[in-house]
Amino acid sequence: MFNLKLFMPLLWLLTAAVLIGVTQVDGWGFMSILVLLLALYGTNKDMKNITWGQFIPAGLVTLTIFFFIYKYANPLWHDVVGWQTQNIKYAFKWNELFNSIPFNDAAWMRIWQPKWLTHYMSWVYMNGFTLSYWICIIRAFFTKDVKKMGVYALGGYLLQTPFILVFYNTVFLQEVWYVQGTPDMLARTFESAAHEYTTVLNCFPSMHTSIAFAALLLSMKEKSKWYRWLIGIYCTSIIISTLYLKIHWVIDVVAGMAFAYGCVKLAEWMVNTKAYDRFTEKFEGIGERFLKKKD
């Protein structure tokens, strides 16, 4: 008969492989991995009272599914953006409107621009889209809580992506620097004018903001003060960076926060239904059933 205890080292090796794979998708550097490790400090304060043997089979499957979504969704996203650029007839074109609204370009955020702050904001923005999401997912894994992984995944990404396409397929709005004809503060390299054009599309609402704000909202429910402060500072920095770097308009950011709030509330409702509770109970029971089996 199958005995899970004999396979625990293998399951931990597979878990390590998945986690390493996550860091390789976007080539996380030292600072990104450091932030992730710092977020794992004090995880025991939020840990669910079940054994690793009970949790890890279901947890590993869940983590692996999220990894494959992460690995293969980004190319699909770019395909969608390319398709919409060629085929969508936008109902609203807001470049001139947003540029005419006083203070909407957040010029007040750039009164003070030391090099170190610009460097920090650039790093935060370039890594924040995925790091803020994965910090929450990985930490939820180490709290041994499939339900918590579900709410972070749904509220922080899986619900946001399809819903935000409704806006991106109806509203034509480009990044602040591009509309105003000033240099890109991120100094991004574009392969062509068409690549540049598609890259700066889809500003309303700000998805950098929505993903970061969802992580912030959900992290505030954790018991670890260290984690709440760390995520609070990091996710707030992401939101600020979108304004500081002339990427998003102020209204984009406000809309992104409202959008995130709605997705989080929907995610919390979904994971608190009786159907999800039954699913979680059966899913986490996989490990327990294997543990009861003897050689």
Short mmCIF file of N, CA, C and O in Angstrom, two decimals, residues 40-118:
data_model
loop_
_atom_site.label_atom_id
_atom_site.label_comp_id
_atom_site.label_asym_id
_atom_site.label_seq_id
_atom_site.Cartn_x
_atom_site.Cartn_y
_atom_site.Cartn_z
N LEU A 40 8.25 35.54 4.48
CA LEU A 40 7.98 34.23 5.10
C LEU A 40 8.31 34.23 6.59
O LEU A 40 7.95 33.28 7.30
N TYR A 41 8.97 35.28 7.06
CA TYR A 41 9.27 35.36 8.50
C TYR A 41 7.96 35.49 9.29
O TYR A 41 7.10 36.29 8.96
N GLY A 42 7.82 34.71 10.34
CA GLY A 42 6.63 34.77 11.18
C GLY A 42 5.43 34.05 10.61
O GLY A 42 4.29 34.25 11.06
N THR A 43 5.66 33.18 9.61
CA THR A 43 4.56 32.45 8.98
C THR A 43 3.79 31.59 9.99
O THR A 43 2.59 31.37 9.85
N ASN A 44 4.49 31.11 11.00
CA ASN A 44 3.86 30.22 11.99
C ASN A 44 2.67 30.88 12.69
O ASN A 44 1.76 30.20 13.17
N LYS A 45 2.65 32.22 12.73
CA LYS A 45 1.55 32.92 13.39
C LYS A 45 0.23 32.75 12.65
O LYS A 45 -0.84 32.92 13.23
N ASP A 46 0.31 32.47 11.35
CA ASP A 46 -0.89 32.32 10.55
C ASP A 46 -1.07 30.90 10.03
O ASP A 46 -1.91 30.65 9.16
N MET A 47 -0.31 29.96 10.58
CA MET A 47 -0.31 28.60 10.07
C MET A 47 -1.55 27.83 10.53
O MET A 47 -1.96 27.89 11.68
N LYS A 48 -2.13 27.08 9.60
CA LYS A 48 -3.28 26.26 9.92
C LYS A 48 -2.85 25.04 10.73
O LYS A 48 -1.76 24.49 10.51
N ASN A 49 -3.70 24.61 11.63
CA ASN A 49 -3.35 23.53 12.56
C ASN A 49 -3.58 22.15 11.93
O ASN A 49 -4.42 21.37 12.38
N ILE A 50 -2.83 21.85 10.87
CA ILE A 50 -2.81 20.52 10.29
C ILE A 50 -1.36 20.15 10.02
O ILE A 50 -0.49 21.03 9.97
N THR A 51 -1.06 18.89 9.85
CA THR A 51 0.31 18.46 9.61
C THR A 51 0.68 18.71 8.14
O THR A 51 -0.18 18.83 7.27
N TRP A 52 1.99 18.74 7.88
CA TRP A 52 2.45 18.87 6.50
C TRP A 52 2.04 17.65 5.68
O TRP A 52 1.76 17.76 4.48
N GLY A 53 2.00 16.52 6.31
CA GLY A 53 1.57 15.32 5.60
C GLY A 53 0.13 15.42 5.12
O GLY A 53 -0.21 14.95 4.03
N GLN A 54 -0.71 16.04 5.93
CA GLN A 54 -2.10 16.24 5.53
C GLN A 54 -2.22 17.27 4.42
O GLN A 54 -3.06 17.15 3.52
N PHE A 55 -1.38 18.29 4.48
CA PHE A 55 -1.53 19.43 3.57
C PHE A 55 -0.80 19.29 2.23
O PHE A 55 -1.34 19.65 1.18
N ILE A 56 0.42 18.78 2.26
CA ILE A 56 1.30 18.96 1.11
C ILE A 56 0.82 18.32 -0.19
O ILE A 56 1.05 18.89 -1.27
N PRO A 57 0.14 17.19 -0.20
CA PRO A 57 -0.33 16.69 -1.50
C PRO A 57 -1.26 17.67 -2.20
O PRO A 57 -1.07 17.99 -3.38
N ALA A 58 -2.26 18.17 -1.49
CA ALA A 58 -3.18 19.13 -2.07
C ALA A 58 -2.49 20.47 -2.32
O ALA A 58 -2.71 21.12 -3.35
N GLY A 59 -1.66 20.88 -1.38
CA GLY A 59 -0.96 22.16 -1.52
C GLY A 59 -0.03 22.18 -2.71
O GLY A 59 0.05 23.17 -3.44
N LEU A 60 0.68 21.09 -2.91
CA LEU A 60 1.62 21.01 -4.04
C LEU A 60 0.87 21.03 -5.37
O LEU A 60 1.31 21.69 -6.32
N VAL A 61 -0.23 20.30 -5.44
CA VAL A 61 -1.04 20.31 -6.67
C VAL A 61 -1.52 21.73 -6.97
O VAL A 61 -1.44 22.21 -8.10
N THR A 62 -2.04 22.40 -5.95
CA THR A 62 -2.55 23.76 -6.11
C THR A 62 -1.44 24.71 -6.56
O THR A 62 -1.61 25.50 -7.49
N LEU A 63 -0.29 24.63 -5.88
CA LEU A 63 0.85 25.49 -6.21
C LEU A 63 1.31 25.25 -7.65
O LEU A 63 1.64 26.19 -8.38
N THR A 64 1.32 23.99 -8.07
CA THR A 64 1.76 23.64 -9.42
C THR A 64 0.80 24.19 -10.47
O THR A 64 1.23 24.71 -11.51
N ILE A 65 -0.49 24.10 -10.21
CA ILE A 65 -1.49 24.65 -11.14
C ILE A 65 -1.30 26.15 -11.29
O ILE A 65 -1.29 26.68 -12.41
N PHE A 66 -1.13 26.84 -10.17
CA PHE A 66 -0.91 28.30 -10.22
C PHE A 66 0.37 28.63 -10.97
O PHE A 66 0.43 29.63 -11.70
N PHE A 67 1.40 27.81 -10.81
CA PHE A 67 2.67 28.03 -11.52
C PHE A 67 2.49 27.94 -13.03
O PHE A 67 2.97 28.79 -13.78
N PHE A 68 1.77 26.92 -13.49
CA PHE A 68 1.57 26.77 -14.93
C PHE A 68 0.71 27.89 -15.51
O PHE A 68 0.93 28.34 -16.64
N ILE A 69 -0.26 28.35 -14.73
CA ILE A 69 -1.05 29.51 -15.18
C ILE A 69 -0.13 30.72 -15.34
O ILE A 69 -0.20 31.44 -16.34
N TYR A 70 0.73 30.93 -14.36
CA TYR A 70 1.68 32.04 -14.38
C TYR A 70 2.64 31.94 -15.55
O TYR A 70 2.92 32.91 -16.25
N LYS A 71 3.13 30.73 -15.80
CA LYS A 71 4.14 30.52 -16.83
C LYS A 71 3.58 30.74 -18.24
O LYS A 71 4.26 31.31 -19.11
N TYR A 72 2.33 30.31 -18.46
CA TYR A 72 1.80 30.33 -19.82
C TYR A 72 0.75 31.41 -20.07
O TYR A 72 0.37 31.63 -21.22
N ALA A 73 0.29 32.08 -19.02
CA ALA A 73 -0.73 33.12 -19.21
C ALA A 73 -0.15 34.39 -19.81
O ALA A 73 -0.82 35.09 -20.57
N ASN A 74 1.11 34.72 -19.47
CA ASN A 74 1.71 35.98 -19.94
C ASN A 74 1.82 36.04 -21.46
O ASN A 74 1.43 37.04 -22.07
N PRO A 75 2.34 35.00 -22.14
CA PRO A 75 2.35 35.03 -23.61
C PRO A 75 0.95 35.14 -24.20
O PRO A 75 0.74 35.84 -25.20
N LEU A 76 -0.01 34.46 -23.57
CA LEU A 76 -1.39 34.55 -24.03
C LEU A 76 -1.92 35.97 -23.89
O LEU A 76 -2.63 36.47 -24.77
N TRP A 77 -1.56 36.62 -22.77
CA TRP A 77 -1.98 38.00 -22.54
C TRP A 77 -1.47 38.92 -23.65
O TRP A 77 -2.21 39.75 -24.17
N HIS A 78 -0.21 38.76 -24.04
CA HIS A 78 0.35 39.59 -25.10
C HIS A 78 -0.33 39.31 -26.44
O HIS A 78 -0.51 40.22 -27.25
N ASP A 79 -0.72 38.06 -26.66
CA ASP A 79 -1.47 37.73 -27.88
C ASP A 79 -2.81 38.44 -27.90
O ASP A 79 -3.25 38.95 -28.93
N VAL A 80 -3.47 38.47 -26.73
CA VAL A 80 -4.76 39.14 -26.62
C VAL A 80 -4.61 40.64 -26.88
O VAL A 80 -5.40 41.25 -27.61
N VAL A 81 -3.57 41.24 -26.29
CA VAL A 81 -3.32 42.67 -26.49
C VAL A 81 -3.07 42.97 -27.97
O VAL A 81 -3.58 43.95 -28.53
N GLY A 82 -2.25 42.13 -28.60
CA GLY A 82 -1.98 42.32 -30.02
C GLY A 82 -3.23 42.20 -30.87
O GLY A 82 -3.45 42.99 -31.79
N TRP A 83 -4.07 41.23 -30.53
CA TRP A 83 -5.31 41.03 -31.27
C TRP A 83 -6.26 42.21 -31.10
O TRP A 83 -6.84 42.70 -32.07
N GLN A 84 -6.38 42.68 -29.85
CA GLN A 84 -7.33 43.76 -29.62
C GLN A 84 -6.87 45.04 -30.30
O GLN A 84 -7.68 45.83 -30.79
N THR A 85 -5.53 45.25 -30.36
CA THR A 85 -5.01 46.44 -31.02
C THR A 85 -5.38 46.47 -32.50
O THR A 85 -5.67 47.52 -33.07
N GLN A 86 -5.40 45.29 -33.10
CA GLN A 86 -5.69 45.18 -34.52
C GLN A 86 -7.19 45.16 -34.83
O GLN A 86 -7.60 45.55 -35.92
N ASN A 87 -7.99 44.71 -33.87
CA ASN A 87 -9.39 44.42 -34.19
C ASN A 87 -10.44 45.20 -33.40
O ASN A 87 -11.56 45.37 -33.89
N ILE A 88 -10.10 45.65 -32.20
CA ILE A 88 -11.10 46.29 -31.35
C ILE A 88 -11.38 47.72 -31.80
O ILE A 88 -10.46 48.49 -32.08
N LYS A 89 -12.63 48.09 -31.86
CA LYS A 89 -13.05 49.47 -32.09
C LYS A 89 -13.50 50.02 -30.74
O LYS A 89 -14.58 49.71 -30.26
N TYR A 90 -12.62 50.78 -30.11
CA TYR A 90 -12.87 51.22 -28.74
C TYR A 90 -14.08 52.15 -28.67
O TYR A 90 -14.26 53.04 -29.51
N ALA A 91 -14.88 51.94 -27.62
CA ALA A 91 -16.05 52.79 -27.40
C ALA A 91 -15.64 54.15 -26.82
O ALA A 91 -16.31 55.15 -27.04
N PHE A 92 -14.52 54.15 -26.07
CA PHE A 92 -14.07 55.38 -25.42
C PHE A 92 -12.58 55.59 -25.70
O PHE A 92 -11.79 54.66 -25.55
N LYS A 93 -12.22 56.82 -26.09
CA LYS A 93 -10.82 57.18 -26.29
C LYS A 93 -10.52 58.38 -25.40
O LYS A 93 -11.00 59.49 -25.65
N TRP A 94 -9.74 58.11 -24.35
CA TRP A 94 -9.63 59.06 -23.25
C TRP A 94 -8.27 59.76 -23.13
O TRP A 94 -8.03 60.44 -22.14
N ASN A 95 -7.38 59.64 -24.09
CA ASN A 95 -6.07 60.28 -23.97
C ASN A 95 -6.18 61.78 -23.72
O ASN A 95 -5.62 62.31 -22.75
N GLU A 96 -6.89 62.48 -24.58
CA GLU A 96 -7.00 63.93 -24.46
C GLU A 96 -7.78 64.32 -23.21
O GLU A 96 -7.42 65.29 -22.52
N LEU A 97 -8.83 63.59 -22.92
CA LEU A 97 -9.65 63.89 -21.74
C LEU A 97 -8.82 63.78 -20.47
O LEU A 97 -8.82 64.70 -19.64
N PHE A 98 -8.13 62.67 -20.29
CA PHE A 98 -7.36 62.46 -19.06
C PHE A 98 -6.20 63.45 -18.95
O PHE A 98 -5.84 63.88 -17.85
N ASN A 99 -5.62 63.82 -20.07
CA ASN A 99 -4.51 64.78 -20.06
C ASN A 99 -4.98 66.19 -19.74
O ASN A 99 -4.19 67.03 -19.28
N SER A 100 -6.26 66.45 -19.93
CA SER A 100 -6.79 67.79 -19.68
C SER A 100 -7.27 67.98 -18.24
O SER A 100 -7.52 69.11 -17.81
N ILE A 101 -7.39 66.89 -17.49
CA ILE A 101 -7.89 66.98 -16.11
C ILE A 101 -6.75 67.45 -15.18
O ILE A 101 -5.69 66.81 -15.13
N PRO A 102 -6.94 68.54 -14.46
CA PRO A 102 -5.89 69.05 -13.57
C PRO A 102 -5.42 68.00 -12.56
O PRO A 102 -6.23 67.29 -11.97
N PHE A 103 -4.11 67.90 -12.39
CA PHE A 103 -3.44 67.02 -11.42
C PHE A 103 -3.57 65.53 -11.75
O PHE A 103 -3.05 64.69 -11.03
N ASN A 104 -4.26 65.20 -12.85
CA ASN A 104 -4.47 63.79 -13.17
C ASN A 104 -3.19 63.09 -13.63
O ASN A 104 -3.10 61.87 -13.56
N ASP A 105 -2.21 63.88 -14.08
CA ASP A 105 -0.94 63.26 -14.52
C ASP A 105 0.03 63.06 -13.36
O ASP A 105 1.14 62.57 -13.54
N ALA A 106 -0.39 63.43 -12.14
CA ALA A 106 0.42 63.24 -10.92
C ALA A 106 1.78 63.92 -11.00
O ALA A 106 2.77 63.40 -10.48
N ALA A 107 1.85 65.09 -11.62
CA ALA A 107 3.11 65.83 -11.71
C ALA A 107 3.64 66.17 -10.32
O ALA A 107 4.86 66.26 -10.10
N TRP A 108 2.74 66.31 -9.36
CA TRP A 108 3.11 66.62 -7.99
C TRP A 108 3.91 65.50 -7.34
O TRP A 108 4.59 65.70 -6.34
N MET A 109 3.85 64.29 -7.93
CA MET A 109 4.62 63.16 -7.40
C MET A 109 6.08 63.23 -7.82
O MET A 109 6.91 62.50 -7.29
N ARG A 110 6.40 64.10 -8.76
CA ARG A 110 7.75 64.15 -9.32
C ARG A 110 8.47 65.46 -9.02
O ARG A 110 9.43 65.82 -9.71
N ILE A 111 8.01 66.17 -8.01
CA ILE A 111 8.69 67.41 -7.61
C ILE A 111 10.10 67.10 -7.10
O ILE A 111 11.06 67.83 -7.36
N TRP A 112 10.22 65.98 -6.41
CA TRP A 112 11.51 65.53 -5.86
C TRP A 112 11.86 64.20 -6.52
O TRP A 112 11.14 63.22 -6.36
N GLN A 113 12.96 64.16 -7.27
CA GLN A 113 13.32 62.96 -8.03
C GLN A 113 14.80 62.59 -7.90
O GLN A 113 15.54 62.60 -8.87
N PRO A 114 15.25 62.25 -6.70
CA PRO A 114 16.63 61.81 -6.57
C PRO A 114 16.84 60.49 -7.32
O PRO A 114 15.90 59.71 -7.51
N LYS A 115 18.07 60.22 -7.74
CA LYS A 115 18.34 59.03 -8.55
C LYS A 115 17.99 57.74 -7.81
O LYS A 115 17.50 56.79 -8.39
N TRP A 116 18.28 57.72 -6.49
CA TRP A 116 18.02 56.50 -5.74
C TRP A 116 16.53 56.18 -5.68
O TRP A 116 16.12 55.01 -5.75
N LEU A 117 15.69 57.23 -5.60
CA LEU A 117 14.25 57.02 -5.54
C LEU A 117 13.73 56.53 -6.90
O LEU A 117 12.88 55.63 -6.96
N THR A 118 14.24 57.11 -7.97
CA THR A 118 13.84 56.67 -9.31
C THR A 118 14.25 55.22 -9.55
O THR A 118 13.49 54.44 -10.12
#
